[in-house]
Amino acid sequence: MGNIYYIVLVCCFFMCGPILSDYTYKIKYFDVLIDHFTFTNNATYKMRYLVNDSYWDPDNNAPIFFYTGNEGDITLFAQNTGFVWEIASEFRALIVFAEHRYYGTSMPFGNNSFSDIKQLGYLTSLQALSDYVDLISYLKYKHKHCPVIAFGGSYGGMLAAWMRMKYPRAITGSIASSAPIWQFTGLTPCGAFNRVLTSAFKLSSKKCAKNIRKSWDVINQITNTDDGKKWLSDSWRLCSPIKNQENITSLKNYLIDVYGNLAMVNYPYPSNFLAPLPANPVSEVCKELNKNVDGKQLLITLFKAVSIYFNYTGTATCLNTDLSYTDQLGIKGWNFQSCTEMVMPMCADGKNDMFEPYDWKINEVSDQCYKQFKVRPIVNAAVKLYNGKHIESASNIIFSNGLLDPWSSGGVLKNVSDKTIAILLPDSAHHLDLRSSNDADPVSVKEARNYYRDVISQWIHDPGRNI
Amino acid sequence: MGNIYYIVLVCCFFMCGPILSDYTYKIKYFDVLIDHFTFTNNATYKMRYLVNDSYWDPDNNAPIFFYTGNEGDITLFAQNTGFVWEIASEFRALIVFAEHRYYGTSMPFGNNSFSDIKQLGYLTSLQALSDYVDLISYLKYKHKHCPVIAFGGSYGGMLAAWMRMKYPRAITGSIASSAPIWQFTGLTPCGAFNRVLTSAFKLSSKKCAKNIRKSWDVINQITNTDDGKKWLSDSWRLCSPIKNQENITSLKNYLIDVYGNLAMVNYPYPSNFLAPLPANPVSEVCKELNKNVDGKQLLITLFKAVSIYFNYTGTATCLNTDLSYTDQLGIKGWNFQSCTEMVMPMCADGKNDMFEPYDWKINEVSDQCYKQFKVRPIVNAAVKLYNGKHIESASNIIFSNGLLDPWSSGGVLKNVSDKTIAILLPDSAHHLDLRSSNDADPVSVKEARNYYRDVISQWIHDPGRNI
């Protein structure tokens, strides 16, 4: 399970149904330095951003709502961060969605951006934040006192929070949803993510979590023989039959990813993230697994459960264990970030969680990273850069976390001060609060959104922020 | 006067007399990344630092006193920042003086460090701060909760302040003396430096400042003819006689530098900075210039005055206008920093100051920088990076400024909050407060040092800082 550290901070914004007509934007490009922190070259690249100025009233102190794009195509975030669109007209805001370098079409070296470390090495969070600050300066050129509110979910939420911490001059306040800024060595135990993930499944059904925990041994036993490998490959309709230990590991990693994804997108209404899903998908999966089953029968039941994730529409002809995420997320870019500064330890003990026990060994991670990218992780990079738990001096940040969301394990769950607030959403999965309103939303999420409105209004009208 | 933007944030620590025996240290080296902000290469260099652990009592929460080295050989700062040494024993502190990259012996590319922009481009303040954070992490390895207090004067003071703002996890508090963090475009008028400088001369004698103001025209008139050039070259015993307009400009730039240096090192006791100087050197210079003189007589008087600066010992055989600073300061490195992110506008109007009027034109500066380094300034770089006047969220910083010091023009002269304090020292020149105690020190400086002691003690004993 060595590649568990690649687990993607996915941004599960992808609603079913057509894009609402309000969510329209112009696609623009902004020339920005590839390297903000040395003077060894002054090359620039074209950063993509999306903008809607139909509501904006800059002469009356109306804000810019600035989405700090994360690890994927920015159009997906723009189409699926309904909250920002919904409140833009009442604030007369300019809406901007900025694309993170090395994702979508914002490729500093075009098709060669991932060629080798000489090109790829400029993919860092601080460089991306600096891109955003420059874009904001440009947008504020004519209205330099214009307040700017940052929004972000998941890794985008981390960026929104860090943006306010690092560049308070550029940003008046930040709504950082499901932002695991403390999912790093020394700040959060490596098993916390899987414990929260397991608790989300237990909440649906304790038996479900137990069956999943049991399943790892069964998979190991059955795939111990060639006949068993064939049986599992056929029963699970695998696109590529299991042939060796590596394939078995891949299959198990796929399952781990799927359980994580299900917990993240465990929304109370149907959504379409990596695949179409029903409302409350964890409950749906656990309905299948809420039985006393063992051996092959357990695996057959598990396949039915997993089918809800990869084949809810019934159109998949086989199960491809290489594809647990949409290709609209930049997995390769995130893998690189996980191998450099976003080194998030993950482990399991099989007791407090429903997984096969596995350690997180930095040496193994480092070797894999070197093999893939010719780079080795700097374990303390993010803590050094963003000050770990020493964020007492931060202000005007709201950290929200859904307690159904495994990433809440690395989030800010207590108020840091009266200016840096933690919001807990008991019935919410991964950044549900930033999505469009839905009748099925829990009351806590509806209330949180009203609170955000009030706070944003305070931030905008506090003259201390607009010096 | 085009090269006025090169004016050096000199660090006038260089006392007369032998080094006190307490000021002893081990010279050490620490491997640190040349580039902290990309992954394009993982090369390191050997950063020099000086350490004295003879007082340190780390098991009893004793602090590290960390001097954030500035634009020069670190041994000079260590030998001449007496305040840190004087209070180290009472705090049982570890004393560390860290050398700034590209100065002293801390050359990332050895003798090739200044060869071209590919090597020199890593000379930035943020890279240097990141060096310091890594060194602190290393020093704290065994005592990770050990409080660290940063000290710095002038550009080193800017670094001490920015260190606390950018890396509050690494640094508990900062004493930032004579740190002109606002000496940038949009924050401070370009004429402010020369106005304060002039006021320091006026305080000694209004006639002195008037004579200096008059002198520029006289120099221009006299050097208008070949005879005049020869006369001035002979009268002033110039090492290289004036031949052309460029030489005249150099001479005037030298004078501007000298007046600035005199104001900075206007200490109440004899000191030895760029050259040995008497106590209150501005008064000494102005004693010469406190006469009604015109024409050639004015220039002869001016030469006598300037001789106090370049030839106080009477051993100089000629006046070399290329040397207004000690070679222990890294002028070339600072010129580069002035050409990139430390772009400090300076101008004069000849009315509110004693200088020949000159504009500050970014285009001209940029062209000179490109000619010298193949680099162009990023005017807003420091403001973007360090948030300009938006430092409300800073904490545990003391900004001290002497009002005789021209650099106070760009300093923080009012309290930012109850945690970020401004100290004004009416009778003090450039970071006098960080120097060794002297009977001639003004009471305000003595009181300030006692206040620093109290505040440092509070910072160390505030458990909130030691999470």
Short mmCIF file of N, CA and C in Angstrom, two decimals, chain A residues 33 35-41 117-118 121-124 126-127 130 133-134 166-170 336 340-341 375 378 380 383-385 387-388 390 392-393 395 464-465 467, chain B residues 33 35-41 117-118 121-124 126-127 130 133-134 166-170 336 340-341 375 378 380 383-385 387-388 390 392-393 395 464-465 467:
data_model
loop_
_atom_site.label_atom_id
_atom_site.label_comp_id
_atom_site.label_asym_id
_atom_site.label_seq_id
_atom_site.Cartn_x
_atom_site.Cartn_y
_atom_site.Cartn_z
N LEU A 33 5.20 35.57 -13.49
CA LEU A 33 6.55 34.97 -13.40
C LEU A 33 6.47 33.48 -13.08
N ASP A 35 9.04 31.93 -11.78
CA ASP A 35 9.77 31.85 -10.51
C ASP A 35 9.71 33.20 -9.81
N HIS A 36 8.96 33.27 -8.73
CA HIS A 36 8.82 34.53 -8.00
C HIS A 36 9.94 34.77 -7.00
N PHE A 37 10.77 33.77 -6.74
CA PHE A 37 11.65 33.85 -5.57
C PHE A 37 13.14 33.77 -5.86
N THR A 38 13.49 33.80 -7.11
CA THR A 38 14.89 34.02 -7.46
C THR A 38 14.87 35.00 -8.64
N PHE A 39 16.06 35.47 -8.99
CA PHE A 39 16.17 36.31 -10.19
C PHE A 39 16.97 35.59 -11.26
N THR A 40 16.98 34.27 -11.20
CA THR A 40 17.78 33.52 -12.17
C THR A 40 17.15 33.52 -13.56
N ASN A 41 15.86 33.71 -13.62
CA ASN A 41 15.26 33.92 -14.94
C ASN A 41 13.99 34.73 -14.76
N ILE A 117 12.44 17.59 -13.71
CA ILE A 117 12.43 18.44 -12.52
C ILE A 117 12.78 19.89 -12.84
N LYS A 118 13.51 20.11 -13.91
CA LYS A 118 13.87 21.48 -14.28
C LYS A 118 12.63 22.29 -14.67
N GLY A 121 9.84 21.64 -11.26
CA GLY A 121 10.24 22.11 -9.93
C GLY A 121 9.64 23.43 -9.49
N TYR A 122 8.96 24.12 -10.39
CA TYR A 122 8.31 25.38 -10.02
C TYR A 122 6.88 25.16 -9.54
N LEU A 123 6.49 23.90 -9.43
CA LEU A 123 5.16 23.59 -8.90
C LEU A 123 5.24 23.56 -7.37
N THR A 124 4.97 24.70 -6.76
CA THR A 124 4.93 24.77 -5.30
C THR A 124 3.75 25.66 -4.89
N LEU A 126 3.69 28.02 -2.66
CA LEU A 126 4.03 29.43 -2.46
C LEU A 126 4.15 30.17 -3.79
N GLN A 127 4.67 29.47 -4.79
CA GLN A 127 4.70 30.09 -6.13
C GLN A 127 3.27 30.35 -6.60
N SER A 130 1.83 33.30 -4.91
CA SER A 130 2.41 34.52 -5.46
C SER A 130 1.77 34.87 -6.80
N VAL A 133 -1.43 36.57 -5.85
CA VAL A 133 -1.25 37.95 -5.37
C VAL A 133 -1.03 38.89 -6.55
N ASP A 134 -0.25 38.44 -7.52
CA ASP A 134 -0.01 39.30 -8.69
C ASP A 134 -1.30 39.50 -9.49
N LYS A 166 -0.08 34.77 4.72
CA LYS A 166 1.17 35.22 4.10
C LYS A 166 1.03 36.59 3.46
N TYR A 167 -0.15 36.87 2.94
CA TYR A 167 -0.32 38.10 2.17
C TYR A 167 -1.56 38.88 2.65
N PRO A 168 -1.57 39.29 3.93
CA PRO A 168 -2.76 39.99 4.44
C PRO A 168 -3.03 41.31 3.73
N ARG A 169 -2.03 41.84 3.09
CA ARG A 169 -2.25 43.07 2.33
C ARG A 169 -3.13 42.80 1.11
N ALA A 170 -2.99 41.62 0.53
CA ALA A 170 -3.71 41.30 -0.70
C ALA A 170 -5.13 40.83 -0.43
N PHE A 336 3.23 14.97 -7.50
CA PHE A 336 4.49 15.70 -7.35
C PHE A 336 4.46 16.55 -6.08
N THR A 340 6.96 16.49 -2.57
CA THR A 340 7.87 17.60 -2.33
C THR A 340 7.51 18.30 -1.01
N GLU A 341 6.49 19.16 -1.04
CA GLU A 341 6.18 19.92 0.18
C GLU A 341 4.86 19.50 0.85
N VAL A 375 13.05 13.47 -7.30
CA VAL A 375 12.96 14.46 -6.22
C VAL A 375 12.69 13.72 -4.92
N ILE A 378 10.61 17.07 1.20
CA ILE A 378 11.13 17.85 2.34
C ILE A 378 10.01 17.82 3.38
N ASN A 380 9.40 18.66 6.33
CA ASN A 380 8.96 19.78 7.15
C ASN A 380 8.62 21.03 6.34
N VAL A 383 5.23 22.88 7.06
CA VAL A 383 5.19 23.36 8.44
C VAL A 383 6.10 24.58 8.60
N LYS A 384 7.26 24.48 8.00
CA LYS A 384 8.19 25.62 8.05
C LYS A 384 7.57 26.85 7.38
N LEU A 385 7.02 26.63 6.21
CA LEU A 385 6.53 27.75 5.40
C LEU A 385 5.28 28.39 5.99
N ASN A 387 4.03 27.71 9.20
CA ASN A 387 4.09 27.88 10.65
C ASN A 387 3.32 26.86 11.48
N GLY A 388 2.93 25.75 10.88
CA GLY A 388 2.32 24.68 11.65
C GLY A 388 1.18 25.17 12.51
N HIS A 390 1.45 27.35 14.88
CA HIS A 390 1.71 28.73 15.34
C HIS A 390 1.02 29.74 14.45
N GLU A 392 -1.31 31.89 15.61
CA GLU A 392 -2.00 32.81 16.51
C GLU A 392 -2.16 34.20 15.90
N SER A 393 -1.22 34.57 15.06
CA SER A 393 -1.29 35.93 14.52
C SER A 393 -2.18 36.03 13.29
N SER A 395 -5.57 36.28 11.12
CA SER A 395 -6.85 36.95 11.38
C SER A 395 -7.72 36.84 10.14
N GLY A 464 -10.55 49.32 8.95
CA GLY A 464 -9.18 48.95 9.29
C GLY A 464 -8.54 48.06 8.24
N ARG A 465 -9.35 47.37 7.48
CA ARG A 465 -8.84 46.46 6.47
C ARG A 465 -8.50 47.18 5.17
N ILE A 467 -6.88 50.15 4.51
CA ILE A 467 -5.91 51.25 4.60
C ILE A 467 -5.23 51.46 3.25
N LEU B 33 19.97 24.83 1.60
CA LEU B 33 19.58 24.86 0.19
C LEU B 33 19.87 26.23 -0.43
N ASP B 35 18.32 27.18 -3.15
CA ASP B 35 16.99 27.62 -3.58
C ASP B 35 15.94 26.92 -2.71
N HIS B 36 15.29 27.70 -1.85
CA HIS B 36 14.28 27.12 -0.96
C HIS B 36 12.90 27.04 -1.61
N PHE B 37 12.72 27.66 -2.76
CA PHE B 37 11.35 27.86 -3.23
C PHE B 37 11.03 27.25 -4.59
N THR B 38 11.94 26.46 -5.10
CA THR B 38 11.60 25.61 -6.23
C THR B 38 12.25 24.26 -5.94
N PHE B 39 11.91 23.28 -6.77
CA PHE B 39 12.57 21.98 -6.65
C PHE B 39 13.42 21.72 -7.89
N THR B 40 13.83 22.79 -8.55
CA THR B 40 14.59 22.58 -9.79
C THR B 40 16.01 22.13 -9.52
N ASN B 41 16.51 22.40 -8.34
CA ASN B 41 17.79 21.80 -7.97
C ASN B 41 17.86 21.69 -6.45
N ILE B 117 23.74 36.25 -13.56
CA ILE B 117 22.43 36.19 -12.91
C ILE B 117 22.04 34.76 -12.55
N LYS B 118 22.56 33.79 -13.24
CA LYS B 118 22.24 32.39 -12.93
C LYS B 118 22.78 32.00 -11.55
N GLY B 121 21.24 35.23 -8.89
CA GLY B 121 19.78 35.37 -8.77
C GLY B 121 19.19 34.78 -7.50
N TYR B 122 19.97 34.04 -6.74
CA TYR B 122 19.46 33.47 -5.49
C TYR B 122 19.70 34.40 -4.30
N LEU B 123 20.23 35.57 -4.58
CA LEU B 123 20.41 36.57 -3.52
C LEU B 123 19.11 37.33 -3.32
N THR B 124 18.29 36.85 -2.41
CA THR B 124 17.04 37.53 -2.06
C THR B 124 16.85 37.46 -0.55
N LEU B 126 14.14 36.76 1.08
CA LEU B 126 13.33 35.63 1.54
C LEU B 126 14.14 34.34 1.57
N GLN B 127 15.03 34.19 0.60
CA GLN B 127 15.92 33.02 0.64
C GLN B 127 16.80 33.10 1.89
N SER B 130 14.88 32.14 4.90
CA SER B 130 14.67 30.69 4.93
C SER B 130 15.93 29.97 5.39
N VAL B 133 15.79 30.26 9.13
CA VAL B 133 14.82 29.36 9.76
C VAL B 133 15.39 27.94 9.83
N ASP B 134 16.05 27.52 8.77
CA ASP B 134 16.64 26.17 8.78
C ASP B 134 17.74 26.07 9.82
N LYS B 166 6.98 36.52 9.02
CA LYS B 166 6.84 35.41 8.07
C LYS B 166 6.94 34.06 8.77
N TYR B 167 7.74 33.99 9.80
CA TYR B 167 8.02 32.70 10.43
C TYR B 167 7.83 32.77 11.95
N PRO B 168 6.62 33.11 12.40
CA PRO B 168 6.40 33.24 13.85
C PRO B 168 6.64 31.93 14.61
N ARG B 169 6.60 30.82 13.91
CA ARG B 169 6.88 29.55 14.58
C ARG B 169 8.36 29.45 14.97
N ALA B 170 9.20 30.06 14.15
CA ALA B 170 10.65 29.94 14.38
C ALA B 170 11.16 30.96 15.40
N PHE B 336 23.10 44.72 -5.97
CA PHE B 336 22.21 43.77 -6.64
C PHE B 336 20.84 43.75 -5.96
N THR B 340 16.91 44.68 -7.44
CA THR B 340 15.93 43.61 -7.60
C THR B 340 14.71 43.86 -6.71
N GLU B 341 14.83 43.52 -5.43
CA GLU B 341 13.66 43.66 -4.56
C GLU B 341 13.77 44.79 -3.54
N VAL B 375 19.57 42.50 -14.98
CA VAL B 375 18.35 42.29 -14.21
C VAL B 375 17.62 43.62 -14.11
N ILE B 378 12.06 44.81 -9.55
CA ILE B 378 10.62 44.58 -9.39
C ILE B 378 10.20 45.55 -8.28
N ASN B 380 7.63 46.61 -6.79
CA ASN B 380 6.71 46.29 -5.70
C ASN B 380 7.08 45.01 -4.95
N VAL B 383 7.17 45.14 -1.03
CA VAL B 383 5.84 45.46 -0.49
C VAL B 383 4.91 44.25 -0.62
N LYS B 384 4.99 43.61 -1.75
CA LYS B 384 4.17 42.41 -1.96
C LYS B 384 4.53 41.33 -0.94
N LEU B 385 5.80 41.11 -0.80
CA LEU B 385 6.28 40.00 0.03
C LEU B 385 6.06 40.25 1.51
N ASN B 387 4.09 42.85 2.81
CA ASN B 387 2.78 43.42 3.11
C ASN B 387 2.75 44.91 3.40
N GLY B 388 3.81 45.61 3.06
CA GLY B 388 3.79 47.07 3.17
C GLY B 388 3.35 47.53 4.55
N HIS B 390 0.45 46.92 5.85
CA HIS B 390 -0.55 45.99 6.41
C HIS B 390 0.11 44.98 7.34
N GLU B 392 -0.71 44.72 10.59
CA GLU B 392 -1.52 44.70 11.82
C GLU B 392 -1.44 43.36 12.54
N SER B 393 -1.23 42.30 11.78
CA SER B 393 -1.24 40.99 12.42
C SER B 393 0.12 40.61 13.00
N SER B 395 3.20 40.52 15.60
CA SER B 395 3.25 40.58 17.05
C SER B 395 4.69 40.36 17.51
N GLY B 464 2.38 30.89 25.92
CA GLY B 464 1.68 30.83 24.63
C GLY B 464 2.64 30.75 23.45
N ARG B 465 3.86 31.20 23.66
CA ARG B 465 4.82 31.19 22.58
C ARG B 465 5.54 29.85 22.43
N ILE B 467 4.34 26.63 22.32
CA ILE B 467 3.49 25.48 22.00
C ILE B 467 4.30 24.40 21.27
#
